[in-house]
mmCIF file of C-alpha atoms in Angstrom:
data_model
loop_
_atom_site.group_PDB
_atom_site.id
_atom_site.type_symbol
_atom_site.label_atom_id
_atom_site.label_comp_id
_atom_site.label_asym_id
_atom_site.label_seq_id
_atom_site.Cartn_x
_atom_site.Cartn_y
_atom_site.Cartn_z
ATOM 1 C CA UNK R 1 -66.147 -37.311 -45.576
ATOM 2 C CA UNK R 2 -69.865 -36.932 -46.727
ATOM 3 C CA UNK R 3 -70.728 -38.732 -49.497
ATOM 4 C CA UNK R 4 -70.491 -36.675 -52.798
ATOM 5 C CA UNK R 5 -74.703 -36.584 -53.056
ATOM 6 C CA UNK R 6 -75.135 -35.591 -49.625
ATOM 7 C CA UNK R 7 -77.723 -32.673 -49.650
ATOM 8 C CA UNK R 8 -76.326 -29.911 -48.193
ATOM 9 C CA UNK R 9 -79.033 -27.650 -46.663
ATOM 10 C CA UNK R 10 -78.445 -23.742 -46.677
ATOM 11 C CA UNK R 11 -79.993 -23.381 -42.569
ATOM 12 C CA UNK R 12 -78.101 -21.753 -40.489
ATOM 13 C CA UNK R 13 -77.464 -24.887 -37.982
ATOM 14 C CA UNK R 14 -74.469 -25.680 -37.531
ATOM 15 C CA UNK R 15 -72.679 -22.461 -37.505
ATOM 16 C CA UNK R 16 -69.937 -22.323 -35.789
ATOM 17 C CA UNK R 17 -71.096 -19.995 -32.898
ATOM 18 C CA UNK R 18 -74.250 -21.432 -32.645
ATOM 19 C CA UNK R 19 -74.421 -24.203 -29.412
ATOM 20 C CA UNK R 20 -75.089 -27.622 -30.154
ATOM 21 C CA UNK R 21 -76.679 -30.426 -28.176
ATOM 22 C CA UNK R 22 -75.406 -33.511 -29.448
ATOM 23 C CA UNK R 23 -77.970 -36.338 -29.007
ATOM 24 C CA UNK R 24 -75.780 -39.720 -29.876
ATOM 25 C CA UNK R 25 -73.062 -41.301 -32.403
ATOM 26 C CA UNK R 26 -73.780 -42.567 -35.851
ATOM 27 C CA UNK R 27 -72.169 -46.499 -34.838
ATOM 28 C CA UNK R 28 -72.477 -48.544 -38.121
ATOM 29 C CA UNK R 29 -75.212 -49.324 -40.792
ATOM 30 C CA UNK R 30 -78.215 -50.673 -41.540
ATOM 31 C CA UNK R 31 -79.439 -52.890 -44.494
ATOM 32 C CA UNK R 32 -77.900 -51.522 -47.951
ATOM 33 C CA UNK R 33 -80.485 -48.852 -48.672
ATOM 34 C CA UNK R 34 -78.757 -46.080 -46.883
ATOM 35 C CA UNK R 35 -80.408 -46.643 -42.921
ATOM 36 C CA UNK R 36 -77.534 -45.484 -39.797
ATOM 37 C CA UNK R 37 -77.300 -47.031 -36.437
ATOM 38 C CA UNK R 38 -77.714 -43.794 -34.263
ATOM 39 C CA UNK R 39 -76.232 -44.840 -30.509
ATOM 40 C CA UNK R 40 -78.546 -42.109 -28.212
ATOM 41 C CA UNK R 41 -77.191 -40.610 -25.453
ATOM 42 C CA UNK R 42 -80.545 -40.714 -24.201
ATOM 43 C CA UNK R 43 -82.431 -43.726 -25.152
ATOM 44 C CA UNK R 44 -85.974 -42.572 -23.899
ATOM 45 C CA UNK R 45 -85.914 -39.296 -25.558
ATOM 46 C CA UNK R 46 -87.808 -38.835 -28.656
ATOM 47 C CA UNK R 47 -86.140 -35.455 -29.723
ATOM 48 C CA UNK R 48 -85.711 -36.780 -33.565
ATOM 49 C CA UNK R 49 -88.247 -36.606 -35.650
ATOM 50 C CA UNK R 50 -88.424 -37.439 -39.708
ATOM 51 C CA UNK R 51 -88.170 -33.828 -41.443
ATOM 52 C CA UNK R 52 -85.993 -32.234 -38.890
ATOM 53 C CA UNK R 53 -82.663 -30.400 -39.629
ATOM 54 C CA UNK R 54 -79.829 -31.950 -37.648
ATOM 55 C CA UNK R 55 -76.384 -31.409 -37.566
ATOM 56 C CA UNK R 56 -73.663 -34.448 -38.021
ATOM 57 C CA UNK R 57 -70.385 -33.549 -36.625
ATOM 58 C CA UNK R 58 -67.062 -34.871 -36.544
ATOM 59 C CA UNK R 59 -63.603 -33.928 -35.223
ATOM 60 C CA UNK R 60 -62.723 -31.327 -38.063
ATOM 61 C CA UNK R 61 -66.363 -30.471 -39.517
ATOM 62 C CA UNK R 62 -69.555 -29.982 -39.354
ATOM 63 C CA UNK R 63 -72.368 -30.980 -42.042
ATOM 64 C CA UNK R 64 -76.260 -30.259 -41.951
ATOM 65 C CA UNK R 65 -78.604 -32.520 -42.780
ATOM 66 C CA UNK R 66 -82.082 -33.159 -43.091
ATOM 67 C CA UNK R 67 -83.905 -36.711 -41.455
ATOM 68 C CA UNK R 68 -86.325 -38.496 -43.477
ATOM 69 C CA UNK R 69 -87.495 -41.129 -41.315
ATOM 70 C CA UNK R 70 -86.317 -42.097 -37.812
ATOM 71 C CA UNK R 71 -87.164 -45.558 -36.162
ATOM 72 C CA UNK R 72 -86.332 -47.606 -32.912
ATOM 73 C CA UNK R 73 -84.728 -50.620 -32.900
ATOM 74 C CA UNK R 74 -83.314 -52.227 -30.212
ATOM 75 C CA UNK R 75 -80.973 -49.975 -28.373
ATOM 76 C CA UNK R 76 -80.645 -47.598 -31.921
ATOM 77 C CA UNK R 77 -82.509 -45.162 -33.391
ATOM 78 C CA UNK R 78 -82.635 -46.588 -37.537
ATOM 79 C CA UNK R 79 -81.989 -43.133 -39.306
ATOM 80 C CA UNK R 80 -82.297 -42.016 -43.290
ATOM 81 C CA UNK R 81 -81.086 -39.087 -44.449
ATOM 82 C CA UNK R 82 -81.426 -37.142 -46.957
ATOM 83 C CA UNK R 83 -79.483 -37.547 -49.752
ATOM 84 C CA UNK R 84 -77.918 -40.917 -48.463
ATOM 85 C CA UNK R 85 -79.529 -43.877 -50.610
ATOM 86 C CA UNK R 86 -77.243 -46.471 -49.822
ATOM 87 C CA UNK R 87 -75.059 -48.398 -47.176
ATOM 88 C CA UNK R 88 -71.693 -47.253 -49.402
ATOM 89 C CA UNK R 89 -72.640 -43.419 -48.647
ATOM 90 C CA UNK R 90 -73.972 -44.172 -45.388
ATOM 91 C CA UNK R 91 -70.383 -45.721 -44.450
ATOM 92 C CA UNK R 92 -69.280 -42.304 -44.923
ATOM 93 C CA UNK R 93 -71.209 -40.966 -41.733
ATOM 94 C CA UNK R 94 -69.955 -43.726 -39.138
ATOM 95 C CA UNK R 95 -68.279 -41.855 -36.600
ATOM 96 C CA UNK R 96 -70.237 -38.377 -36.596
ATOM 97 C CA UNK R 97 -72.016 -37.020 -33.590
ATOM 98 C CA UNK R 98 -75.161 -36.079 -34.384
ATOM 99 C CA UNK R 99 -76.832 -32.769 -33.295
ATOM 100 C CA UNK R 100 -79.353 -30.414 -32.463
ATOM 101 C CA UNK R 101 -79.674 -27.129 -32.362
ATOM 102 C CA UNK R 102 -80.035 -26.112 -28.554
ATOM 103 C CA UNK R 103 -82.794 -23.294 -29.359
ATOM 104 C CA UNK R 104 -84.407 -26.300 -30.988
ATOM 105 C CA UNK R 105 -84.542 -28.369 -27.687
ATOM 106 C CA UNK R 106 -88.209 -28.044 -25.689
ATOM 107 C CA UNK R 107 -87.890 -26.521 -22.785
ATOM 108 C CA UNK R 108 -86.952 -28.603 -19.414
ATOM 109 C CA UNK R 109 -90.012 -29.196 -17.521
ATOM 110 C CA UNK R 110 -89.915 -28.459 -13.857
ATOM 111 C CA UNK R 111 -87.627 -30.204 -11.765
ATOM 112 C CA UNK R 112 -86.099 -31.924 -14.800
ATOM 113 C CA UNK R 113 -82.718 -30.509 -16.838
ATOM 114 C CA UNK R 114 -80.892 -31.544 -20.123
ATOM 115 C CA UNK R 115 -77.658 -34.161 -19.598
ATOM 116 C CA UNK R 116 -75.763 -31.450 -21.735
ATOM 117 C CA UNK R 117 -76.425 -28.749 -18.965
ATOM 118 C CA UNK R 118 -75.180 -30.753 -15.698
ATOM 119 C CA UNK R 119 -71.791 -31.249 -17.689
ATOM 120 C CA UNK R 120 -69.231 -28.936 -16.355
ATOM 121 C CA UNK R 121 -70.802 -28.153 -13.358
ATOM 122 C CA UNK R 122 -69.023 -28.253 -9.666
ATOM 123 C CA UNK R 123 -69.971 -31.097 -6.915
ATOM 124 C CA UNK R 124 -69.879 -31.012 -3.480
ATOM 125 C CA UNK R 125 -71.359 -32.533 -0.496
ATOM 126 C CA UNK R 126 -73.770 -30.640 1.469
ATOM 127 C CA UNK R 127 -70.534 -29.979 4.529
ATOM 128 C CA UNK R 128 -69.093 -28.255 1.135
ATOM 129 C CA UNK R 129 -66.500 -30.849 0.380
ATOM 130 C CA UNK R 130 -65.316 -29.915 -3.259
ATOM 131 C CA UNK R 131 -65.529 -33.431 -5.751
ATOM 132 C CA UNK R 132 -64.650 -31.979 -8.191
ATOM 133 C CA UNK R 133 -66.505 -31.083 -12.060
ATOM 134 C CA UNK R 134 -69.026 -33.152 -13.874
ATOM 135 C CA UNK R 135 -67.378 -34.928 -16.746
ATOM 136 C CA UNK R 136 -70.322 -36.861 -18.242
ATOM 137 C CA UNK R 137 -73.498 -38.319 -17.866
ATOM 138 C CA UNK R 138 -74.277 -41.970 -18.367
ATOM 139 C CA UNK R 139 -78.427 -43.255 -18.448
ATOM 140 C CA UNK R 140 -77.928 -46.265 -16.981
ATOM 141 C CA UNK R 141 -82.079 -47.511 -17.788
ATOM 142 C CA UNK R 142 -82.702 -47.227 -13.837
ATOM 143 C CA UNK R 143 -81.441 -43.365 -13.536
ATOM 144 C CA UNK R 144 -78.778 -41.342 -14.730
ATOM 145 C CA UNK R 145 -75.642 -41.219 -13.144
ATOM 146 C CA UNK R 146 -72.807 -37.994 -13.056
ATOM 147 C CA UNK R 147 -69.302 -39.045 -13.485
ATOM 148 C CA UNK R 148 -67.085 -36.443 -11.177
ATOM 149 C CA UNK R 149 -63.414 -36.067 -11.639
ATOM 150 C CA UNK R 150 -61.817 -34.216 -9.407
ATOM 151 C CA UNK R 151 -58.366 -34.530 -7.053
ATOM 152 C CA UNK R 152 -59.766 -36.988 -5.226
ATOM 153 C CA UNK R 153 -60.484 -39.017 -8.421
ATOM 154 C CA UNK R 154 -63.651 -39.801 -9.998
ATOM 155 C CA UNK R 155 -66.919 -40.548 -8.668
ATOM 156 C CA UNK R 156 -70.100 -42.245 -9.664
ATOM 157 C CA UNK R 157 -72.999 -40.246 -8.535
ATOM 158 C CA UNK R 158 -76.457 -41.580 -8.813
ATOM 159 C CA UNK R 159 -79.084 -38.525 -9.919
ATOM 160 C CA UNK R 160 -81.855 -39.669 -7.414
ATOM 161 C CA UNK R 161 -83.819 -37.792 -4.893
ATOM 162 C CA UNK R 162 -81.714 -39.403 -1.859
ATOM 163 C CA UNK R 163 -78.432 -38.215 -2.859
ATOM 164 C CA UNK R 164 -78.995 -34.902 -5.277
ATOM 165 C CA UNK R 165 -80.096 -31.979 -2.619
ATOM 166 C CA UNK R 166 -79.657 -29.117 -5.365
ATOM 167 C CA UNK R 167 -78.917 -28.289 -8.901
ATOM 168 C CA UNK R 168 -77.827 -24.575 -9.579
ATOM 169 C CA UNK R 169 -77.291 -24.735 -13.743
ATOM 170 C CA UNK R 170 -77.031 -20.935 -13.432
ATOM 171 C CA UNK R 171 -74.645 -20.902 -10.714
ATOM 172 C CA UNK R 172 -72.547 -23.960 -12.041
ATOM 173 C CA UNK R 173 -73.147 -26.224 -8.837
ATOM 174 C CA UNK R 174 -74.718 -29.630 -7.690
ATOM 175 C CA UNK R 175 -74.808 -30.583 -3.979
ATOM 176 C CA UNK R 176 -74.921 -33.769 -3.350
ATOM 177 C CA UNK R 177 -76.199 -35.483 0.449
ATOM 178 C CA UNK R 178 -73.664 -39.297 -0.481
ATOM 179 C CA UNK R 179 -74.693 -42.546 0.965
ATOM 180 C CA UNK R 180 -72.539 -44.343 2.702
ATOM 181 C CA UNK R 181 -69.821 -45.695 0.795
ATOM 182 C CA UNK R 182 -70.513 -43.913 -2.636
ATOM 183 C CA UNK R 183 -67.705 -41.855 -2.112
ATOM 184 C CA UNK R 184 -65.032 -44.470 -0.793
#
Protein backbone atom coordinates (compact mmCIF):
# COMPACT_ATOMS: atom_id res chain seq x y z
CA UNK A 1 0.00 0.00 0.00
CA UNK A 2 1.29 3.61 -0.77
CA UNK A 3 2.24 5.43 1.96
CA UNK A 4 -0.58 7.76 3.31
CA UNK A 5 1.49 11.14 1.86
CA UNK A 6 2.08 9.69 -1.38
CA UNK A 7 1.17 12.44 -3.99
CA UNK A 8 -1.25 11.25 -6.10
CA UNK A 9 -1.07 13.00 -9.52
CA UNK A 10 -4.44 13.59 -11.50
CA UNK A 11 -2.54 12.42 -15.30
CA UNK A 12 -4.12 10.18 -17.03
CA UNK A 13 -1.18 7.38 -16.86
CA UNK A 14 -2.00 4.63 -15.62
CA UNK A 15 -5.46 4.10 -16.78
CA UNK A 16 -6.45 1.04 -17.09
CA UNK A 17 -6.70 0.82 -20.97
CA UNK A 18 -3.82 2.68 -21.52
CA UNK A 19 -0.49 0.16 -22.39
CA UNK A 20 2.28 0.21 -20.16
CA UNK A 21 5.97 -0.50 -20.62
CA UNK A 22 7.28 -1.53 -17.46
CA UNK A 23 10.99 -0.59 -17.15
CA UNK A 24 12.19 -2.63 -13.77
CA UNK A 25 11.14 -3.62 -10.00
CA UNK A 26 11.37 -1.36 -7.03
CA UNK A 27 13.92 -4.23 -4.94
CA UNK A 28 14.59 -2.58 -1.49
CA UNK A 29 15.77 0.87 -0.11
CA UNK A 30 18.16 3.24 0.07
CA UNK A 31 19.57 5.34 3.03
CA UNK A 32 16.54 6.58 5.37
CA UNK A 33 15.59 9.68 3.42
CA UNK A 34 13.10 8.04 1.19
CA UNK A 35 15.72 6.80 -2.02
CA UNK A 36 14.33 3.06 -3.89
CA UNK A 37 16.53 0.48 -5.39
CA UNK A 38 14.94 0.36 -8.97
CA UNK A 39 16.21 -3.27 -10.58
CA UNK A 40 16.07 -2.15 -14.68
CA UNK A 41 15.09 -4.42 -17.04
CA UNK A 42 17.37 -2.64 -19.16
CA UNK A 43 20.40 -1.44 -17.47
CA UNK A 44 21.80 0.81 -20.37
CA UNK A 45 18.66 2.62 -20.99
CA UNK A 46 18.28 6.02 -19.69
CA UNK A 47 14.40 6.28 -20.19
CA UNK A 48 13.93 7.88 -16.46
CA UNK A 49 14.45 11.09 -15.98
CA UNK A 50 13.85 13.42 -12.60
CA UNK A 51 10.33 15.21 -13.28
CA UNK A 52 8.77 12.46 -15.24
CA UNK A 53 5.33 10.85 -14.48
CA UNK A 54 5.69 7.11 -13.99
CA UNK A 55 3.47 4.59 -13.06
CA UNK A 56 4.25 1.99 -9.99
CA UNK A 57 2.27 -1.10 -10.29
CA UNK A 58 1.57 -4.02 -8.35
CA UNK A 59 -0.56 -7.18 -8.55
CA UNK A 60 -4.00 -5.48 -7.61
CA UNK A 61 -3.22 -1.62 -8.40
CA UNK A 62 -1.85 0.84 -10.00
CA UNK A 63 -0.47 4.31 -8.52
CA UNK A 64 1.06 7.40 -10.45
CA UNK A 65 3.79 9.08 -9.44
CA UNK A 66 6.03 11.74 -10.16
CA UNK A 67 10.31 11.21 -10.04
CA UNK A 68 12.32 13.78 -8.45
CA UNK A 69 15.71 12.69 -8.98
CA UNK A 70 17.00 9.46 -10.56
CA UNK A 71 20.70 8.21 -10.13
CA UNK A 72 22.93 5.10 -11.04
CA UNK A 73 24.44 3.08 -8.74
CA UNK A 74 25.83 -0.02 -9.27
CA UNK A 75 23.44 -2.29 -11.02
CA UNK A 76 20.24 0.19 -9.64
CA UNK A 77 18.84 3.13 -10.64
CA UNK A 78 18.64 5.31 -6.84
CA UNK A 79 15.02 6.78 -7.25
CA UNK A 80 12.99 9.67 -5.08
CA UNK A 81 9.68 10.22 -5.43
CA UNK A 82 7.51 12.48 -4.82
CA UNK A 83 5.87 12.55 -1.81
CA UNK A 84 8.10 9.71 -0.26
CA UNK A 85 10.55 11.42 2.38
CA UNK A 86 11.63 8.53 4.13
CA UNK A 87 12.85 4.79 4.10
CA UNK A 88 9.43 3.86 6.35
CA UNK A 89 7.19 5.14 3.27
CA UNK A 90 9.57 4.02 0.81
CA UNK A 91 9.18 0.33 2.34
CA UNK A 92 5.77 0.67 1.17
CA UNK A 93 6.81 0.60 -2.65
CA UNK A 94 9.16 -2.62 -2.52
CA UNK A 95 7.65 -4.91 -4.81
CA UNK A 96 5.97 -2.50 -7.52
CA UNK A 97 6.85 -2.58 -11.16
CA UNK A 98 7.52 0.53 -12.29
CA UNK A 99 6.19 2.03 -15.60
CA UNK A 100 5.96 4.08 -18.49
CA UNK A 101 3.60 5.13 -20.54
CA UNK A 102 4.26 3.42 -24.05
CA UNK A 103 3.25 6.74 -26.09
CA UNK A 104 5.92 8.13 -23.80
CA UNK A 105 8.70 5.73 -25.10
CA UNK A 106 11.05 7.42 -28.13
CA UNK A 107 10.65 5.85 -31.00
CA UNK A 108 12.89 2.59 -31.94
CA UNK A 109 15.61 3.63 -34.14
CA UNK A 110 16.19 1.58 -37.21
CA UNK A 111 17.04 -1.86 -36.90
CA UNK A 112 16.56 -1.68 -33.12
CA UNK A 113 12.99 -2.66 -31.16
CA UNK A 114 11.74 -2.37 -27.48
CA UNK A 115 12.24 -5.84 -25.17
CA UNK A 116 8.42 -5.29 -24.42
CA UNK A 117 7.58 -5.72 -28.23
CA UNK A 118 9.56 -9.13 -29.03
CA UNK A 119 7.49 -10.66 -26.01
CA UNK A 120 4.77 -12.78 -27.34
CA UNK A 121 5.99 -13.16 -30.57
CA UNK A 122 6.34 -16.73 -32.55
CA UNK A 123 9.98 -18.40 -33.32
CA UNK A 124 11.00 -20.48 -35.85
CA UNK A 125 13.96 -21.53 -37.73
CA UNK A 126 14.41 -20.36 -41.15
CA UNK A 127 13.19 -24.47 -42.56
CA UNK A 128 9.96 -23.09 -40.50
CA UNK A 129 10.36 -25.30 -37.50
CA UNK A 130 7.80 -23.79 -34.92
CA UNK A 131 9.83 -23.08 -31.18
CA UNK A 132 7.42 -21.92 -29.88
CA UNK A 133 6.42 -17.97 -28.25
CA UNK A 134 8.78 -15.53 -26.69
CA UNK A 135 8.34 -15.55 -22.96
CA UNK A 136 10.91 -12.93 -21.87
CA UNK A 137 13.86 -11.13 -22.52
CA UNK A 138 16.96 -11.20 -20.38
CA UNK A 139 20.13 -8.34 -21.15
CA UNK A 140 22.70 -10.39 -20.33
CA UNK A 141 25.61 -7.08 -20.59
CA UNK A 142 27.03 -8.88 -23.89
CA UNK A 143 23.44 -8.99 -25.82
CA UNK A 144 20.06 -9.77 -25.09
CA UNK A 145 18.82 -13.07 -25.15
CA UNK A 146 14.83 -14.42 -25.97
CA UNK A 147 13.65 -17.11 -23.74
CA UNK A 148 11.21 -19.47 -26.08
CA UNK A 149 8.82 -21.89 -24.57
CA UNK A 150 7.26 -23.94 -26.66
CA UNK A 151 6.46 -28.04 -26.91
CA UNK A 152 9.72 -28.71 -27.38
CA UNK A 153 10.63 -26.81 -24.16
CA UNK A 154 12.40 -23.67 -23.75
CA UNK A 155 15.16 -22.18 -25.53
CA UNK A 156 17.84 -19.61 -25.03
CA UNK A 157 18.19 -17.55 -28.08
CA UNK A 158 20.97 -15.11 -28.42
CA UNK A 159 19.61 -11.65 -30.33
CA UNK A 160 22.80 -11.33 -32.56
CA UNK A 161 23.21 -10.84 -36.21
CA UNK A 162 24.36 -14.67 -36.73
CA UNK A 163 21.36 -16.26 -35.44
CA UNK A 164 18.27 -13.52 -35.75
CA UNK A 165 17.46 -13.48 -39.77
CA UNK A 166 14.08 -11.43 -39.21
CA UNK A 167 11.87 -9.68 -36.81
CA UNK A 168 8.17 -9.12 -38.01
CA UNK A 169 6.63 -7.10 -34.66
CA UNK A 170 3.63 -6.47 -36.94
CA UNK A 171 3.24 -9.89 -38.06
CA UNK A 172 4.07 -11.51 -34.57
CA UNK A 173 7.22 -13.55 -35.86
CA UNK A 174 11.09 -13.94 -35.36
CA UNK A 175 13.11 -16.33 -37.58
CA UNK A 176 15.87 -17.46 -36.28
CA UNK A 177 19.14 -19.19 -38.57
CA UNK A 178 20.47 -21.58 -34.78
CA UNK A 179 24.03 -22.51 -34.39
CA UNK A 180 24.86 -25.66 -33.83
CA UNK A 181 23.85 -26.95 -30.65
CA UNK A 182 21.68 -23.91 -29.40
CA UNK A 183 18.76 -25.82 -29.90
CA UNK A 184 19.82 -29.32 -28.38
Amino acid sequence: MPPADFTALSATHGAPDEPLCPLGTIVNTHGIRGEVRLLPYNPDSDTLQPGQTVVLRWADRTQPARLRSVRAHKLFRLLVVEGVDSATAAEALIGAELCIAMAALPAARPGEVYHHSLIGLSVYTLDGRDLGIVDSVMATGSNDVCVVRGESGEHLIPLIEDIVREIDVAGGRLVIDPLPGLLD
